PDB file of C-alpha atoms in Angstrom:
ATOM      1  CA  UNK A  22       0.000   0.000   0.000  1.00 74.00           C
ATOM      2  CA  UNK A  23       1.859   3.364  -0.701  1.00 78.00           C
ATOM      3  CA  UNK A  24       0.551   7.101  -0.937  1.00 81.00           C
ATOM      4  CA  UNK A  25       0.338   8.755  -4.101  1.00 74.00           C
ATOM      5  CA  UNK A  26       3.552  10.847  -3.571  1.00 80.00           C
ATOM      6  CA  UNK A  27       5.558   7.429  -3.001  1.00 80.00           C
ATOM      7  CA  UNK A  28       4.168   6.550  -6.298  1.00 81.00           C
ATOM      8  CA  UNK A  29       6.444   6.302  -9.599  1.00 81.00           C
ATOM      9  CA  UNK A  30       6.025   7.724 -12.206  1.00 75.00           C
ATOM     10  CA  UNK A  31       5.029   4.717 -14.126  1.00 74.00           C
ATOM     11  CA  UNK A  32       2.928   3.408 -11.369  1.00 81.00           C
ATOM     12  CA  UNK A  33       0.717   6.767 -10.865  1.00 82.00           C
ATOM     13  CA  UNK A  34       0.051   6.509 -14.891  1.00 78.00           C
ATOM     14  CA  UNK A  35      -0.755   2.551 -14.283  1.00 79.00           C
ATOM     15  CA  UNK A  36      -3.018   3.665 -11.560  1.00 83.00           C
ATOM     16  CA  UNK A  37      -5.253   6.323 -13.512  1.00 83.00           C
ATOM     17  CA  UNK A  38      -5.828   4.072 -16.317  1.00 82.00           C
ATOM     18  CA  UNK A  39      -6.981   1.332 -13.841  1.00 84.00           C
ATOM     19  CA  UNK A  40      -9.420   4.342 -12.740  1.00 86.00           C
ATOM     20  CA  UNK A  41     -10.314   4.678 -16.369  1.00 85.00           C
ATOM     21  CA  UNK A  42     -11.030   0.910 -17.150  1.00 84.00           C
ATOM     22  CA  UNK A  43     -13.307   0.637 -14.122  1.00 86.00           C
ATOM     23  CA  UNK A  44     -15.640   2.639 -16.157  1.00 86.00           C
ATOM     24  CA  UNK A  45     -15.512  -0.366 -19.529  1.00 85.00           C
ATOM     25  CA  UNK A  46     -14.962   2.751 -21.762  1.00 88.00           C
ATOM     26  CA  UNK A  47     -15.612   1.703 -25.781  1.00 89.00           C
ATOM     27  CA  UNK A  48     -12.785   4.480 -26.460  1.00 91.00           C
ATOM     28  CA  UNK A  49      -9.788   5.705 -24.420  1.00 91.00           C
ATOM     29  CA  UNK A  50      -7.666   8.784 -24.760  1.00 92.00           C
ATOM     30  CA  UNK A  51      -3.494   8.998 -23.892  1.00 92.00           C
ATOM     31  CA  UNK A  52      -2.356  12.405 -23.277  1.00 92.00           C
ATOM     32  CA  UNK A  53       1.256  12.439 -24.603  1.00 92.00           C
ATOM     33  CA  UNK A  54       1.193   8.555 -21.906  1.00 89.00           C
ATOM     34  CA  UNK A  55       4.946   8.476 -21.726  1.00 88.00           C
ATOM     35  CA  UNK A  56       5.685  11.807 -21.034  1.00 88.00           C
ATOM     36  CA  UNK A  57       8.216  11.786 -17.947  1.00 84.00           C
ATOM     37  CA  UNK A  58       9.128   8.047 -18.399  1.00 85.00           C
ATOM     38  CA  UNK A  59      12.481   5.867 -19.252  1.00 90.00           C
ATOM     39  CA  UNK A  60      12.721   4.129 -22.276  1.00 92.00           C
ATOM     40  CA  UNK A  61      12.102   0.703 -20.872  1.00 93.00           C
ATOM     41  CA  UNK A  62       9.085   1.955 -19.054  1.00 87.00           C
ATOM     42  CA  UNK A  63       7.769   3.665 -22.059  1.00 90.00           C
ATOM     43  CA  UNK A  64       7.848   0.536 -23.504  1.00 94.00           C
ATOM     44  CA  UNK A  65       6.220  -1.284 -21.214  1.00 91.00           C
ATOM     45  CA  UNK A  66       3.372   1.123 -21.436  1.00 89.00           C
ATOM     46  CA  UNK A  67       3.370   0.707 -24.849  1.00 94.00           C
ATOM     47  CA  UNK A  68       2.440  -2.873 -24.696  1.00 94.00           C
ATOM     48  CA  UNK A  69       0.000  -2.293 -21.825  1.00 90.00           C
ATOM     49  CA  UNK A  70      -1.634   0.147 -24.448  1.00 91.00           C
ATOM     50  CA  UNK A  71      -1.725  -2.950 -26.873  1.00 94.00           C
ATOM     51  CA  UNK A  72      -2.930  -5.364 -24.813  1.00 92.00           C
ATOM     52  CA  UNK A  73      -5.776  -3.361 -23.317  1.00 88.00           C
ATOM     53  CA  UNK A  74      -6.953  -2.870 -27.051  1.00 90.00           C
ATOM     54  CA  UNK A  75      -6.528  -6.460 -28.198  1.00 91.00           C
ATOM     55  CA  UNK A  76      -8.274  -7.988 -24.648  1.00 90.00           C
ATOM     56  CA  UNK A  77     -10.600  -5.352 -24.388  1.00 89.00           C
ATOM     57  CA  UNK A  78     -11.636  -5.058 -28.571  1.00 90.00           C
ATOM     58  CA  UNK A  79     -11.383  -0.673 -27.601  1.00 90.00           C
ATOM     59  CA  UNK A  80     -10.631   2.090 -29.741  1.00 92.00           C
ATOM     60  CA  UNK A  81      -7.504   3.697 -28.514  1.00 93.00           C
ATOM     61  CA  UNK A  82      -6.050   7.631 -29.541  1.00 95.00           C
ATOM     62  CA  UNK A  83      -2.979   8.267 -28.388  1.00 95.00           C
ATOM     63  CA  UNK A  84      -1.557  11.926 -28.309  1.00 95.00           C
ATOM     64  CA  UNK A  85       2.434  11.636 -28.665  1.00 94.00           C
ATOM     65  CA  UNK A  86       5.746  13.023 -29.764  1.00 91.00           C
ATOM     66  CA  UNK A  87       7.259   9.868 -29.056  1.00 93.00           C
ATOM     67  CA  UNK A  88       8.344   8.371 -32.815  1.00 93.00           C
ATOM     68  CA  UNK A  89       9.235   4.943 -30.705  1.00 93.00           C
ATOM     69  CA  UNK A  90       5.489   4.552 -29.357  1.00 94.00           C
ATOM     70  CA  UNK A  91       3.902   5.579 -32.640  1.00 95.00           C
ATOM     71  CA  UNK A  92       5.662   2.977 -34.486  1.00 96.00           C
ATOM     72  CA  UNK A  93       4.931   0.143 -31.344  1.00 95.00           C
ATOM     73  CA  UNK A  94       1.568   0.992 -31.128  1.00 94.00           C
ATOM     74  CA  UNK A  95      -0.248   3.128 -34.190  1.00 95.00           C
ATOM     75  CA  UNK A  96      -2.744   1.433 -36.377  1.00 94.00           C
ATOM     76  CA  UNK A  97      -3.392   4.578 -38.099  1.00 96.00           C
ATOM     77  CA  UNK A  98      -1.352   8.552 -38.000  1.00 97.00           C
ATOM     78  CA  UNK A  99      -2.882  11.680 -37.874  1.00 97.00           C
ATOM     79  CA  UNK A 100      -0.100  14.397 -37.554  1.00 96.00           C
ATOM     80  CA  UNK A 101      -0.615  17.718 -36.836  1.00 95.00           C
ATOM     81  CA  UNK A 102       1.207  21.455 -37.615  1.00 94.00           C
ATOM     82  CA  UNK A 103       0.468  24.488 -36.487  1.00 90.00           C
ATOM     83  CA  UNK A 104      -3.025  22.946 -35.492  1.00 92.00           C
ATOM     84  CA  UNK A 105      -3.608  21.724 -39.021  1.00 95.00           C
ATOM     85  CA  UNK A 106      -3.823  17.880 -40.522  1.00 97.00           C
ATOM     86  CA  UNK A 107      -0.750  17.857 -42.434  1.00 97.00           C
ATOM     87  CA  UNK A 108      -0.726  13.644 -42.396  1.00 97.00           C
ATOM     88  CA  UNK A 109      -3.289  10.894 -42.508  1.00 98.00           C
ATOM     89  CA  UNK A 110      -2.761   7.213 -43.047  1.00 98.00           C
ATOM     90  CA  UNK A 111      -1.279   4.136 -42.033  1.00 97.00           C
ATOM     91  CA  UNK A 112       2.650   4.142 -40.770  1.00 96.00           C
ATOM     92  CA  UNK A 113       3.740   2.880 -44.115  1.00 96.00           C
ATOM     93  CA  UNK A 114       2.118   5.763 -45.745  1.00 98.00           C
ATOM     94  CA  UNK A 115       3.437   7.519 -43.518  1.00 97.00           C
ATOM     95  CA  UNK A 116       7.028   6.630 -43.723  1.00 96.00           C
ATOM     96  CA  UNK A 117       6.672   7.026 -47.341  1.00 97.00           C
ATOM     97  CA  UNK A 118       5.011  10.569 -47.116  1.00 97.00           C
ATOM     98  CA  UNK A 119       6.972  12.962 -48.917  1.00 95.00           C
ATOM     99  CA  UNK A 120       5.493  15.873 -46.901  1.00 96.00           C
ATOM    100  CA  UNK A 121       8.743  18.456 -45.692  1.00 93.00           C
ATOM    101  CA  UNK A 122       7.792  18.986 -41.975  1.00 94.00           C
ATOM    102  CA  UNK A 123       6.650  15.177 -41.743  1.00 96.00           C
ATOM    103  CA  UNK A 124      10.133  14.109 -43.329  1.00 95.00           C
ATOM    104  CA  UNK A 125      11.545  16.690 -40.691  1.00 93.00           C
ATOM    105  CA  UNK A 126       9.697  15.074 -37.778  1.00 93.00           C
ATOM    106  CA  UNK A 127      10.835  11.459 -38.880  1.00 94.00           C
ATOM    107  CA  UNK A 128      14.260  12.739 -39.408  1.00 92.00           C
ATOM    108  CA  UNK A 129      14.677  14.624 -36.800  1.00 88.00           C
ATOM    109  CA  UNK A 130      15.949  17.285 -38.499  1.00 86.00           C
ATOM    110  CA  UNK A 131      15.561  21.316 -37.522  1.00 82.00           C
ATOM    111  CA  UNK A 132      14.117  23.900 -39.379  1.00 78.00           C
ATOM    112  CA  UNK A 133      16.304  25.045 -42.375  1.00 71.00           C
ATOM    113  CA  UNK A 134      16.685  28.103 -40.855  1.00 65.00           C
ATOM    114  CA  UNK A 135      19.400  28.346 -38.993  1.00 62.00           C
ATOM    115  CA  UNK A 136      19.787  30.491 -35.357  1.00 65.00           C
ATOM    116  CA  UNK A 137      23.578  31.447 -33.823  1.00 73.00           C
ATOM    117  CA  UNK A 138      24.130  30.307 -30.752  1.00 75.00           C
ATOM    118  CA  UNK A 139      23.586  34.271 -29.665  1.00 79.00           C
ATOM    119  CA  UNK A 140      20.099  34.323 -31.558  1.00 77.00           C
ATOM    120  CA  UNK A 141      18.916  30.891 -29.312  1.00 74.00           C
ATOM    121  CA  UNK A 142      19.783  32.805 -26.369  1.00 78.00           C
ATOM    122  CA  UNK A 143      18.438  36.030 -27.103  1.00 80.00           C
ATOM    123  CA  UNK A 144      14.794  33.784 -27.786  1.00 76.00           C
ATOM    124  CA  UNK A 145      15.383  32.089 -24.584  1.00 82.00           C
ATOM    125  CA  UNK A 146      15.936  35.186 -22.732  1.00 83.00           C
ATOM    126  CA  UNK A 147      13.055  37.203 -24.187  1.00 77.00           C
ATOM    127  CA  UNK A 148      14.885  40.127 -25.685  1.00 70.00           C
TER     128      UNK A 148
END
């Protein structure tokens, strides 16, 4: 038995999707789920994520930046830019998309334009 504050990470996001199941949703939403995680945890919340949807037959949307889970988990991408669809389609249409800020993404790759090091700072700083 432990407190919340004695909780991990991990474990508190274990715990509020038991608090979600209790409810047998048809649909469940993930708020960017491994936000604050390791790798290897990430991972295993990945497969939790598949397993609830193959056990429970449930519709699953997943909000992430994490290319690692999208790949694990995805059925189907919708990426978004500036608030607008820029992708929509399986991961193989997606690795294949030709789009420039969903090769970017993929890539990993920064803008094309370029900041000095003096520029970053004076962004950061607010002057």
């Amino acid at each position: 038995h432990f407190f919340p504050a004695q909780l991990s990470g991990g474990m508190k996001k274990r715990a509020g999707l038991a608090r979600a199941l209790a409810l047998d949703p048809e649909l469940i939403f993930f708020d960017e789920p491994s936000a604050g995680l390791d790798p290897v945890t990430a991972a295993g919340l990945d497969e939790l994520i598949l397993k609830l949807r193959n056990v429970f037959q449930m519709t699953i949307v997943v909000v992430t930046h994490e290319l690692a889970s999208v790949f694990a988990i995805a059925d189907y991408v919708i990426m978004l830019d500036m608030g607008e669809v820029i992708f929509s389609g399986t991961l193989e249409e997606l690795k294949a998309s030709e789009h420039p800020r969903v090769r970017m993404f993929l890539e990993r790759r920064p803008e094309q334009e370029a900041y000095s090091p003096d520029d970053y700072f004076k962004v950061i700083a607010g002057d």
